[in-house]
């Protein structure tokens, strides 16, 4: 192998090629010059973004769709700092990502050099691991370890901060070094047999079980095993927001999403079940409500790849450490059909009594648009979202029936995630229709990436559900703060359709009347020469229900809008 | 199995456990880490993020130069500390992390105490030193430095006795801990 005359940056790019990387997302800058220079001669395609946060979300979107780490390359100081929201988003949702940041030359470190920031220190709480390069020759080992750490166990972002003198310096080392990670043991070997036996025994006693599937089930590609398990047990399955796609939502055993804005029947099932088995979810505060009340009479089971999650939010009776798919496959031979017929009948009652719905009178309803989008795409499109009302309604009305087709910022709740994530997804899956469902607030945070989508002629379809409000916050102010609106009115919004058309090759559509929904969405579906933006001017004051106020028990779910005379207590839970 | 009995028993056990778990006490953690830049910052972040105060922290080399030992004393509830141990264990550079209970481990620390003492009162100071097996390591006309070693409780007791003099300065190493017998630290 000829390493002769190679720089650190060239070695780095060679390592990325060896990892099978096709795309990197980034924005250049002084301290990153040697890395970007090395990309010129590489078959890796550089996707130049307009803001580094966009690069991180694009890599995130690509990684969620492919399950493999994606790469971000940015410069030092502000370039690196701009990625932090994206790194946090990936960290909270366990998304594999490798972030390469330029850094000032090593002799200037700590001297407040131009565009210097302590990126290694600043990002520490939001990465799975990080490196500060101190020698050109260690770059390949760090890259190899970064990819390994990022993708194995519970995935997450890994950052490598590379001073410019090392990315430009001569490389004389080995491009395929051994990893040196004595403290990292990510692979749960076969799941503990005792735990499996106990879980199987607990299941065999259950008449009203619920399986709760989280993002971990998708990361483990456990969808087939999960389907087999649910059908064998005849147990209903609910998913978290990020678990959407782990179980087909058009299946009779599907309860849809549970939690704060989950379906009433999923939450009713949680309240009435005698056993709950979480597979790859962390029982987070959006789904359990008031922790001591959550399924308190049920047998609680927790299956997770990250044993540090056991007992963190709620205490369970049985824990099983392992990869979701492997655990389910080991569990399958130990279980049989449960006597759940009365339970499934009760759940069907819940479904009949508390269906997802919306009133069609009044202004254009987000729900109706999303319902139509789901129908027109036959639930097969990749849907990405921002955060807020549109996200919850999309989760409710856009059924996810294939794994890795629902991309949403769950843990971090990052506005501005949806559109760049859709770009990343579109690069990864050119065979798929990709819709970014966003609000007018979130879209304006990362809409500069319209240029990125346009120059790459990506047929990403952006659906802006514009109520000229930060709608979810407005909803809380209406319900819990006597409708005293503060900092939620987005006056000054542009005409998004016209704005979109300022970019060459981008098409803009406006949707104002319910009667036009299908026509306009179909036009967007049929436009594939580049990105398009559908701006829907929707009802301003609509609220998302069902709703469990933060910190309240699942029993206390508001299934529909409370009477205007009802005074609601301010929620006690986190946000 | 009678599930009803099981649940009521469970409730009692759970109550007792809750009480034990939420009681504050001092824990001594021994963290065996890869000797890499940033590892101390990562570890201290796990504590600070949860609002835990570290009482003492000792970082020292081990027999194998690739690794370091951190001995960390912190006060807190058992369940809070348990979370911290789990989160420490997740750090890539942490090889292992063990909470050492007093009874199965040797805990020692060293303190240097400078007191202001004139010639006529020196006798009493020497008496206190002798009782605790402490040594005087510096002596002037008006001051002395006393070095006391042992279990932290003993060091505390010695310092308390010395408070009858004017304490000028004090430096403590913080606890170091080693598991007894065949156990690893």
XYZ file of C-alpha atoms in Angstrom:
760
model
C 0.000 0.000 0.000
C 1.336 3.393 -0.909
C 1.061 5.838 1.949
C 3.962 7.849 0.597
C 3.484 11.599 0.832
C 0.022 11.238 2.308
C -1.246 13.911 4.714
C -3.285 13.270 7.834
C -6.335 14.614 6.019
C -5.791 12.223 3.121
C -5.364 9.336 5.539
C -8.595 10.380 7.215
C -10.517 10.411 3.944
C -9.004 7.035 2.992
C -10.267 5.661 6.316
C -13.758 6.997 5.586
C -13.682 5.309 2.184
C -12.643 2.077 3.859
C -15.663 2.402 6.130
C -17.860 2.407 3.031
C -18.854 6.046 3.352
C -20.481 7.475 0.201
C -21.561 10.891 1.431
C -20.244 13.366 3.960
C -22.216 16.414 5.059
C -20.307 19.532 5.893
C -19.238 23.101 5.592
C -15.615 24.075 5.118
C -13.422 26.563 6.924
C -9.828 27.417 7.676
C -9.000 24.709 10.177
C -10.723 22.104 8.028
C -8.889 22.967 4.782
C -6.669 19.853 4.699
C -9.678 17.571 5.154
C -11.707 19.288 2.457
C -8.700 19.291 0.158
C -8.407 15.535 0.571
C -12.076 15.138 -0.422
C -11.311 16.566 -3.888
C -9.591 13.331 -4.949
C -12.004 11.028 -3.192
C -15.008 9.166 -4.546
C -16.869 10.298 -1.433
C -19.436 12.915 -2.337
C -19.329 16.049 -0.210
C -22.743 17.542 0.428
C -22.155 21.197 1.099
C -24.750 22.548 3.524
C -25.711 26.101 4.391
C -25.437 25.782 8.164
C -23.606 23.138 10.179
C -26.705 22.194 12.174
C -28.199 21.115 8.863
C -25.195 18.875 8.200
C -25.637 17.113 11.534
C -29.378 16.571 10.998
C -28.780 15.323 7.436
C -26.259 12.795 8.717
C -28.753 11.881 11.427
C -31.542 11.346 8.892
C -29.298 9.208 6.723
C -28.139 7.165 9.726
C -31.682 6.512 10.961
C -32.680 5.238 7.543
C -29.595 3.078 6.915
C -28.687 2.100 10.476
C -25.055 2.932 9.708
C -22.986 5.844 11.021
C -23.007 8.930 8.806
C -20.297 11.543 8.696
C -20.202 15.281 9.334
C -17.116 17.376 8.533
C -16.957 20.968 9.737
C -14.398 23.515 10.715
C -13.296 24.711 14.153
C -14.936 27.197 16.514
C -18.344 28.339 15.252
C -18.463 25.554 12.661
C -18.148 22.900 15.315
C -20.392 24.706 17.784
C -23.164 24.935 15.187
C -23.298 21.136 15.053
C -23.991 20.748 18.765
C -27.803 20.821 18.491
C -27.535 18.110 15.855
C -25.154 16.064 17.987
C -27.496 16.381 20.979
C -30.399 15.246 18.806
C -28.467 12.159 17.712
C -27.248 11.495 21.241
C -30.703 11.622 22.801
C -32.143 9.322 20.139
C -29.173 6.892 19.965
C -28.247 7.639 16.354
C -24.824 6.587 15.042
C -22.816 9.513 13.686
C -19.163 10.455 13.336
C -18.433 14.164 13.559
C -15.052 15.398 12.356
C -14.174 18.908 13.433
C -11.217 20.979 12.366
C -9.256 22.573 15.159
C -6.604 25.260 15.399
C -2.994 24.044 15.216
C -1.902 22.169 18.317
C 0.638 24.755 19.425
C -2.141 27.368 19.577
C -4.572 25.231 21.625
C -5.833 27.094 24.666
C -4.526 30.446 23.467
C -7.876 31.773 22.193
C -6.636 31.432 18.646
C -8.853 32.609 15.783
C -11.895 30.314 15.506
C -10.691 28.250 18.415
C -13.246 26.617 20.684
C -12.834 23.829 23.198
C -14.923 21.469 21.106
C -13.672 18.359 22.868
C -14.744 19.806 26.223
C -17.961 21.464 25.098
C -19.389 18.432 23.371
C -18.474 15.923 26.061
C -21.960 15.661 27.610
C -23.648 15.061 24.241
C -21.389 12.462 22.642
C -20.990 8.775 23.233
C -17.253 9.304 23.008
C -14.782 11.824 21.619
C -11.170 12.249 20.620
C -8.694 15.085 20.363
C -6.007 14.082 17.895
C -2.483 14.558 19.256
C -0.501 12.851 16.526
C -1.169 12.451 12.815
C -0.511 8.744 12.848
C -3.243 7.988 15.387
C -6.011 9.280 13.077
C -6.840 5.868 11.516
C -7.145 4.168 14.905
C -9.441 6.915 16.161
C -11.608 6.779 13.028
C -11.894 3.025 13.274
C -12.770 3.185 16.965
C -15.207 6.036 16.356
C -17.173 4.021 13.795
C -17.129 0.962 16.024
C -18.270 2.826 19.151
C -20.837 4.833 17.255
C -22.586 1.829 15.718
C -22.361 -0.864 18.400
C -24.204 -1.366 21.670
C -26.492 1.593 22.163
C -25.473 3.752 19.183
C -24.559 7.414 19.482
C -22.466 10.229 18.061
C -18.664 10.173 18.290
C -16.574 13.267 17.652
C -12.968 13.589 16.512
C -11.384 17.022 16.911
C -8.425 17.351 14.550
C -5.895 20.176 14.873
C -4.920 21.481 11.484
C -1.238 20.659 11.847
C -2.174 16.984 12.188
C -4.601 16.945 9.257
C -1.979 18.662 7.091
C 1.048 16.886 8.567
C 2.743 13.873 6.960
C 1.135 10.534 7.646
C 3.544 7.648 8.110
C 1.413 5.218 10.074
C -0.816 2.230 9.457
C -4.199 2.752 7.778
C -5.600 -0.419 9.352
C -4.497 -0.284 12.992
C -5.904 -2.367 15.817
C -8.484 -0.765 18.056
C -7.525 -0.151 21.654
C -10.722 -0.079 23.684
C -10.191 -2.111 26.844
C -13.149 -0.490 28.650
C -15.701 -0.881 25.869
C -17.749 -4.053 25.935
C -20.872 -3.239 23.970
C -21.996 -6.654 22.915
C -24.332 -8.298 25.273
C -23.638 -11.924 24.473
C -26.621 -14.263 24.521
C -29.292 -12.955 26.877
C -29.348 -14.338 30.397
C -31.254 -17.632 30.432
C -32.719 -17.127 33.899
C -34.078 -13.753 32.889
C -35.625 -15.251 29.755
C -37.192 -18.100 31.729
C -38.655 -15.656 34.247
C -40.021 -13.411 31.510
C -41.555 -16.395 29.724
C -43.124 -17.516 33.020
C -44.499 -14.032 33.680
C -45.914 -13.908 30.167
C -47.554 -17.293 30.585
C -49.458 -15.930 33.613
C -50.662 -12.866 31.742
C -54.139 -12.379 30.335
C -53.847 -8.691 29.496
C -50.324 -8.129 28.169
C -49.026 -5.131 26.222
C -45.754 -5.039 24.323
C -44.164 -1.597 24.238
C -41.669 -1.269 21.398
C -39.158 1.562 21.310
C -36.411 2.833 19.074
C -34.152 0.023 20.291
C -36.371 -2.488 18.494
C -35.805 -0.611 15.231
C -32.082 -0.143 15.791
C -31.821 -3.906 16.345
C -33.938 -4.577 13.242
C -36.251 -6.590 15.442
C -39.414 -5.876 13.451
C -39.841 -9.402 12.056
C -39.120 -11.037 15.404
C -41.486 -8.622 17.126
C -44.273 -9.370 14.684
C -43.753 -13.100 15.234
C -43.784 -12.648 19.010
C -46.916 -10.497 19.066
C -48.783 -12.879 16.772
C -47.663 -15.933 18.693
C -48.678 -14.443 22.044
C -51.699 -12.642 20.571
C -50.510 -9.601 22.495
C -51.191 -6.006 21.395
C -48.228 -3.763 20.588
C -47.868 -0.064 21.229
C -44.820 1.936 20.230
C -43.085 5.044 21.419
C -42.760 8.030 19.089
C -39.378 6.737 17.928
C -40.564 3.141 17.889
C -43.014 3.878 15.065
C -42.226 1.338 12.357
C -41.090 -1.412 14.707
C -44.584 -2.862 14.361
C -46.894 -2.218 11.384
C -49.544 0.251 12.469
C -52.100 -1.275 10.119
C -51.901 -4.596 11.970
C -54.942 -5.553 14.080
C -52.693 -5.953 17.142
C -51.267 -2.431 16.774
C -52.264 0.188 19.316
C -50.326 2.974 17.633
C -48.276 5.326 19.741
C -48.752 5.704 23.481
C -47.880 8.549 25.809
C -48.564 12.239 26.178
C -50.284 12.576 22.795
C -50.616 8.895 22.044
C -53.842 7.189 21.096
C -56.441 6.965 23.832
C -56.706 3.214 23.286
C -52.962 2.705 23.751
C -53.022 4.630 27.005
C -56.224 2.874 28.132
C -54.495 -0.422 27.413
C -51.529 0.622 29.581
C -53.849 1.503 32.437
C -55.700 -1.817 32.222
C -52.933 -4.263 31.362
C -51.593 -6.894 33.733
C -48.177 -7.044 32.074
C -46.095 -4.574 30.128
C -42.965 -5.609 28.303
C -40.789 -2.797 26.999
C -38.479 -3.821 24.195
C -35.907 -1.157 23.430
C -37.633 1.781 25.049
C -36.298 3.695 28.021
C -39.655 4.294 29.715
C -39.110 8.012 29.237
C -41.192 10.728 30.856
C -43.318 11.373 27.743
C -44.750 7.870 27.874
C -45.020 6.984 31.553
C -46.511 10.241 32.863
C -46.390 10.116 36.653
C -43.754 7.452 37.281
C -45.129 5.828 40.488
C -48.546 5.433 38.852
C -47.329 3.874 35.619
C -48.681 0.341 35.215
C -48.331 0.023 38.966
C -50.453 -3.123 39.217
C -48.916 -4.786 36.185
C -45.887 -7.004 35.928
C -43.263 -4.774 34.359
C -40.541 -6.104 32.093
C -37.656 -4.175 30.583
C -35.529 -5.443 27.704
C -32.699 -3.097 26.724
C -29.202 -3.091 25.243
C -28.210 -0.429 27.793
C -28.395 -1.902 31.294
C -27.934 1.572 32.784
C -31.565 2.187 31.791
C -32.788 -0.525 34.149
C -34.597 1.056 37.070
C -33.705 4.572 35.978
C -37.281 5.768 35.430
C -39.393 2.989 36.900
C -38.613 -0.222 38.766
C -39.443 -3.397 36.870
C -39.935 -6.990 37.980
C -37.795 -8.478 35.254
C -34.875 -7.090 33.307
C -33.183 -8.618 30.329
C -30.001 -7.120 28.963
C -29.494 -7.598 25.264
C -30.140 -6.719 21.673
C -33.892 -6.515 21.077
C -33.886 -8.903 18.130
C -31.694 -11.483 19.846
C -33.769 -11.387 23.028
C -37.049 -11.815 21.162
C -35.638 -14.666 19.084
C -34.537 -16.424 22.271
C -37.886 -15.782 23.906
C -40.011 -17.034 21.002
C -39.547 -20.790 21.614
C -40.332 -20.328 25.332
C -43.772 -18.806 24.889
C -47.124 -19.789 23.454
C -50.484 -18.253 22.735
C -51.965 -16.418 25.700
C -55.675 -16.392 26.557
C -56.056 -12.816 25.388
C -59.356 -12.978 23.494
C -61.332 -11.020 26.127
C -58.464 -8.504 26.383
C -58.341 -7.957 22.625
C -62.106 -7.548 22.635
C -61.774 -4.916 25.362
C -59.081 -3.142 23.333
C -61.314 -3.176 20.262
C -63.954 -1.554 22.441
C -61.455 1.155 23.358
C -60.647 1.604 19.685
C -64.316 1.971 18.791
C -65.061 4.258 21.712
C -61.995 6.509 21.506
C -60.867 6.611 17.885
C -58.443 9.229 16.609
C -60.490 11.908 15.009
C -60.958 15.558 14.223
C -63.742 17.934 13.452
C -63.886 18.975 9.829
C -65.720 22.233 10.403
C -63.824 25.480 10.840
C -60.497 26.164 9.162
C -58.237 23.741 7.353
C -57.196 21.006 9.782
C -53.648 19.695 10.046
C -55.140 16.320 10.924
C -57.114 16.144 7.714
C -54.075 17.014 5.606
C -51.959 14.385 7.336
C -54.737 11.837 7.076
C -54.893 12.509 3.327
C -51.109 12.393 3.004
C -51.145 8.983 4.662
C -53.802 7.777 2.261
C -52.149 9.194 -0.875
C -48.743 7.742 0.047
C -50.306 4.466 1.200
C -48.280 4.865 4.421
C -45.161 3.984 2.439
C -43.361 7.326 2.310
C -40.506 8.263 4.599
C -41.910 10.897 6.923
C -39.677 13.236 8.889
C -41.006 15.836 11.294
C -40.035 18.794 13.371
C -41.303 19.182 16.887
C -44.674 20.380 18.048
C -48.334 19.976 17.180
C -47.725 18.886 13.597
C -45.323 16.222 14.884
C -47.884 14.716 17.232
C -50.622 14.780 14.620
C -48.288 13.267 12.063
C -47.452 10.531 14.574
C -51.160 9.907 15.060
C -52.380 10.097 11.477
C -49.425 9.006 9.341
C -49.334 5.273 9.884
C -45.869 3.784 9.854
C -45.883 0.289 8.475
C -42.269 -0.165 7.407
C -39.243 0.130 9.668
C -36.959 3.165 9.325
C -39.532 5.298 7.531
C -40.474 7.533 10.490
C -37.821 10.073 11.509
C -38.504 12.470 14.327
C -36.495 14.168 17.044
C -37.843 12.503 20.171
C -35.519 12.942 23.122
C -34.071 16.322 22.266
C -37.245 17.694 20.669
C -35.251 19.691 18.145
C -37.175 22.166 16.017
C -35.553 22.437 12.602
C -34.752 18.730 12.473
C -37.344 17.616 9.941
C -36.235 19.234 6.698
C -32.478 18.478 6.841
C -33.219 14.965 8.128
C -35.415 14.466 5.055
C -32.502 15.529 2.838
C -30.268 12.926 4.504
C -32.972 10.299 4.098
C -33.461 11.198 0.434
C -29.755 10.659 -0.283
C -29.921 7.280 1.437
C -33.176 6.086 -0.150
C -33.602 7.501 -3.678
C -36.234 4.804 -4.207
C -38.506 6.292 -1.565
C -40.828 9.241 -1.516
C -39.651 11.524 1.306
C -41.902 14.007 3.065
C -40.703 16.528 5.626
C -43.723 17.455 7.718
C -42.802 20.672 9.476
C -44.285 23.641 11.245
C -43.802 27.239 10.208
C -41.640 27.769 13.300
C -39.274 24.834 12.906
C -38.901 25.155 9.138
C -37.568 28.681 9.490
C -34.758 27.372 11.682
C -33.165 25.279 8.922
C -34.852 26.402 5.714
C -31.532 27.611 4.327
C -31.012 23.977 3.320
C -33.500 24.543 0.488
C -30.358 25.391 -1.489
C -28.760 22.069 -0.546
C -31.851 20.157 -1.616
C -32.166 22.231 -4.796
C -28.612 21.866 -6.103
C -28.772 18.126 -5.501
C -32.188 17.984 -7.213
C -33.592 15.932 -4.359
C -37.321 15.344 -4.725
C -37.903 16.055 -1.038
C -41.425 17.232 -0.377
C -41.822 19.741 2.409
C -45.249 20.101 3.951
C -45.367 23.268 6.039
C -48.354 23.222 8.339
C -48.546 26.930 8.949
C -50.734 28.143 11.790
C -48.543 31.214 12.289
C -47.942 30.094 15.842
C -45.487 28.082 17.831
C -48.558 25.931 18.169
C -47.683 23.472 20.910
C -46.514 26.200 23.257
C -49.608 28.217 22.361
C -51.688 25.128 23.233
C -50.119 24.966 26.707
C -50.640 28.671 27.217
C -54.278 28.273 26.212
C -54.874 25.256 28.436
C -52.771 26.029 31.479
C -51.902 29.733 31.437
C -55.362 31.274 30.921
C -54.649 31.710 27.217
C -52.052 34.383 28.008
C -50.009 34.133 24.816
C -46.359 34.936 25.198
C -43.729 34.610 22.505
C -45.732 32.319 20.252
C -47.124 34.563 17.509
C -45.051 34.142 14.354
C -46.140 37.315 12.632
C -43.782 38.174 9.822
C -43.847 34.713 8.283
C -43.016 34.822 4.587
C -45.131 33.429 1.778
C -43.383 30.065 1.905
C -44.440 28.921 -1.557
C -43.022 32.054 -3.171
C -39.932 31.893 -1.003
C -39.310 28.325 -2.160
C -39.580 29.319 -5.788
C -36.751 31.816 -5.358
C -34.494 28.746 -5.467
C -33.954 27.372 -8.945
C -35.752 24.090 -9.457
C -37.867 24.325 -6.323
C -41.618 24.271 -6.727
C -44.019 25.980 -4.341
C -47.666 25.135 -3.698
C -50.199 26.761 -1.441
C -53.053 24.915 0.188
C -55.876 26.877 1.762
C -59.067 24.849 1.397
C -59.909 21.347 2.563
C -61.409 20.612 -0.842
C -57.981 21.102 -2.462
C -55.993 18.810 -0.171
C -55.795 15.786 -2.452
C -55.220 17.862 -5.576
C -52.323 19.848 -4.096
C -50.676 16.903 -2.372
C -50.902 14.904 -5.587
C -49.211 17.736 -7.500
C -46.391 17.620 -4.973
C -46.151 13.848 -5.250
C -45.935 14.148 -9.027
C -43.202 16.800 -8.993
C -39.891 14.961 -8.901
C -37.467 17.272 -10.696
C -36.378 18.761 -7.398
C -37.692 19.699 -3.996
C -41.108 21.212 -3.514
C -42.767 23.056 -0.715
C -46.449 22.819 0.125
C -47.543 25.583 2.428
C -50.839 24.775 4.106
C -52.527 27.665 5.873
C -54.237 25.817 8.702
C -56.568 26.544 11.574
C -54.710 28.673 14.099
C -56.201 27.609 17.408
C -56.538 23.837 17.161
C -55.211 21.705 20.032
C -53.712 18.220 20.060
C -55.678 15.552 21.897
C -55.578 13.086 23.538
C -53.216 14.702 26.006
C -51.682 13.630 29.257
C -50.478 16.780 31.006
C -46.781 16.422 31.896
C -46.362 14.680 35.242
C -49.956 13.393 35.341
C -50.893 9.733 35.406
C -52.061 7.959 32.257
C -55.514 7.635 33.831
C -55.816 11.399 33.810
C -55.580 11.658 30.045
C -57.698 14.368 28.423
C -59.325 12.531 25.555
C -60.827 15.639 24.039
C -60.811 19.393 24.462
C -61.927 20.228 28.011
C -64.942 22.505 28.409
C -63.856 26.126 28.298
C -65.115 26.543 31.874
C -62.766 23.841 33.175
C -59.745 25.330 34.877
C -56.719 23.061 34.472
C -53.895 22.920 36.974
C -50.455 23.771 35.661
C -48.621 20.520 34.888
C -45.980 19.453 37.393
C -43.847 17.339 35.076
C -40.934 18.500 33.009
C -42.097 20.750 30.174
C -48.262 -18.645 43.595
C -50.682 -16.364 45.401
C -50.133 -13.075 43.681
C -52.041 -11.095 46.291
C -49.653 -12.110 49.092
C -46.767 -11.505 46.797
C -47.904 -7.948 46.173
C -48.447 -7.031 49.816
C -45.047 -8.464 50.743
C -43.599 -6.604 47.877
C -45.110 -3.362 49.124
C -43.435 -3.750 52.532
C -40.115 -4.691 50.993
C -40.427 -1.806 48.566
C -41.091 0.670 51.391
C -38.062 -0.486 53.355
C -35.980 -0.450 50.241
C -37.141 3.082 49.397
C -36.061 4.239 52.853
C -32.660 2.617 52.528
C -32.214 3.876 48.993
C -32.974 7.501 49.777
C -30.785 7.680 52.903
C -27.718 9.834 52.404
C -24.353 8.351 53.164
C -20.778 8.617 52.029
C -19.747 6.269 49.274
C -16.226 5.537 48.184
C -15.995 4.644 44.526
C -12.946 3.173 42.950
C -12.852 3.811 39.223
C -10.276 2.031 37.097
C -9.778 4.015 33.903
C -7.754 4.063 30.713
C -5.084 6.719 31.052
C -6.416 9.056 28.351
C -6.919 12.811 28.080
C -10.350 13.960 29.143
C -11.212 10.978 31.288
C -11.278 13.031 34.497
C -13.569 15.616 32.899
C -15.941 12.915 31.674
C -16.129 11.362 35.115
C -16.653 14.620 36.969
C -19.427 15.523 34.512
C -21.367 12.417 35.469
C -21.407 13.740 39.042
C -21.999 17.418 38.340
C -24.835 16.784 35.880
C -26.813 15.159 38.683
C -25.948 17.813 41.243
C -23.614 15.572 43.233
C -20.760 17.091 45.138
C -17.491 15.192 45.137
C -15.975 15.230 48.657
C -12.578 14.002 47.616
C -10.926 12.694 44.499
C -7.580 10.963 44.197
C -6.081 10.132 40.814
C -3.011 7.927 40.837
C -1.011 5.658 38.582
C -1.479 1.906 38.789
C 0.925 -0.993 38.289
C 0.000 -1.019 34.603
C 0.923 2.381 33.166
C -1.924 2.290 30.638
C -4.457 2.694 33.434
C -5.142 5.066 36.287
C -7.066 4.714 39.488
C -9.556 7.276 40.684
C -10.847 7.045 44.206
C -13.885 9.249 44.630
C -15.726 9.972 47.876
C -19.184 11.440 47.489
C -22.226 11.816 49.676
C -25.586 10.874 48.344
C -28.495 8.481 48.336
C -27.893 4.917 47.316
C -30.169 5.100 44.268
C -28.549 8.325 43.090
C -25.110 6.793 43.470
C -26.227 3.620 41.743
C -27.217 5.671 38.690
C -23.829 7.358 38.784
C -22.029 4.015 38.917
C -24.057 2.763 35.953
C -23.362 5.924 33.976
C -19.654 5.790 34.848
C -19.572 2.208 33.660
C -20.919 3.344 30.287
C -17.986 5.688 29.669
C -15.709 4.211 27.045
C -12.549 4.894 29.070
C -13.831 3.337 32.296
C -12.714 -0.253 32.771
C -14.700 -0.782 35.946
C -16.263 1.117 38.806
C -16.872 -0.340 42.267
C -18.621 1.129 45.316
C -16.572 0.049 48.348
C -18.370 -0.467 51.587
C -16.284 0.180 54.712
C -16.334 -3.346 56.081
C -14.693 -5.166 53.195
C -12.091 -2.638 52.212
C -9.170 -0.731 53.627
C -9.700 3.013 53.536
C -6.875 5.373 54.383
C -6.070 9.011 54.060
C -3.377 11.420 55.135
C -3.774 14.937 56.517
C -1.269 17.696 57.164
C -2.461 20.130 59.838
C -0.605 23.322 60.652
C -1.426 24.694 64.102
C -0.266 27.817 65.883
C 1.281 26.689 69.124
C 3.713 28.352 71.528
C 6.353 26.433 73.510
C 4.257 26.123 76.715
C 1.373 24.328 74.954
C 3.469 21.997 72.840
C 3.245 19.198 75.379
C -0.484 18.810 74.895
C -0.103 18.857 71.143
C 2.471 16.079 71.341
C 0.103 14.100 73.584
C -2.657 14.296 71.000
C -0.216 13.276 68.269
C 0.938 10.313 70.262
C -2.585 9.128 70.900
C -3.445 9.155 67.214
C -0.075 7.901 66.047
C 0.445 11.218 64.274
C 3.829 12.735 63.554
C 5.144 16.258 63.730
C 6.797 16.965 60.414
C 7.650 20.629 60.930
C 8.279 22.598 64.098
C 8.974 26.321 64.643
C 8.796 28.591 67.689
C 5.178 29.400 66.962
C 3.805 26.583 64.829
C 3.943 22.942 63.996
C 2.726 20.724 61.140
C 1.189 17.444 62.194
C 0.835 14.542 59.800
C -1.922 12.096 60.651
C -2.786 8.992 58.643
C -5.464 6.360 58.928
C -9.129 5.784 58.327
C -10.942 9.024 57.603
C -12.885 8.767 60.876
C -9.640 8.674 62.826
C -8.217 11.599 60.868
C -11.421 13.542 61.609
C -11.152 12.740 65.322
C -7.541 13.871 65.492
C -8.331 17.125 63.707
C -11.223 17.711 66.113
C -8.862 17.357 69.059
C -6.402 19.754 67.462
C -9.118 22.412 67.194
C -8.292 23.511 70.729
C -5.281 25.111 69.066
C -5.587 27.647 66.301
C -5.701 25.721 63.025
C -3.767 27.703 60.433
C -4.033 25.403 57.416
C -5.055 21.910 56.570
C -4.427 19.698 53.555
C -5.961 16.238 53.170
C -5.141 13.741 50.459
C -8.659 12.381 50.246
C -9.486 8.751 50.709
C -7.748 5.910 49.003
C -9.326 2.519 49.166
C -8.311 -1.063 48.506
C -10.480 -4.155 48.685
C -9.402 -6.764 51.220
C -8.229 -10.260 50.357
C -8.968 -11.688 46.928
C -11.450 -8.996 45.933
C -10.365 -6.497 43.286
C -10.464 -2.779 43.886
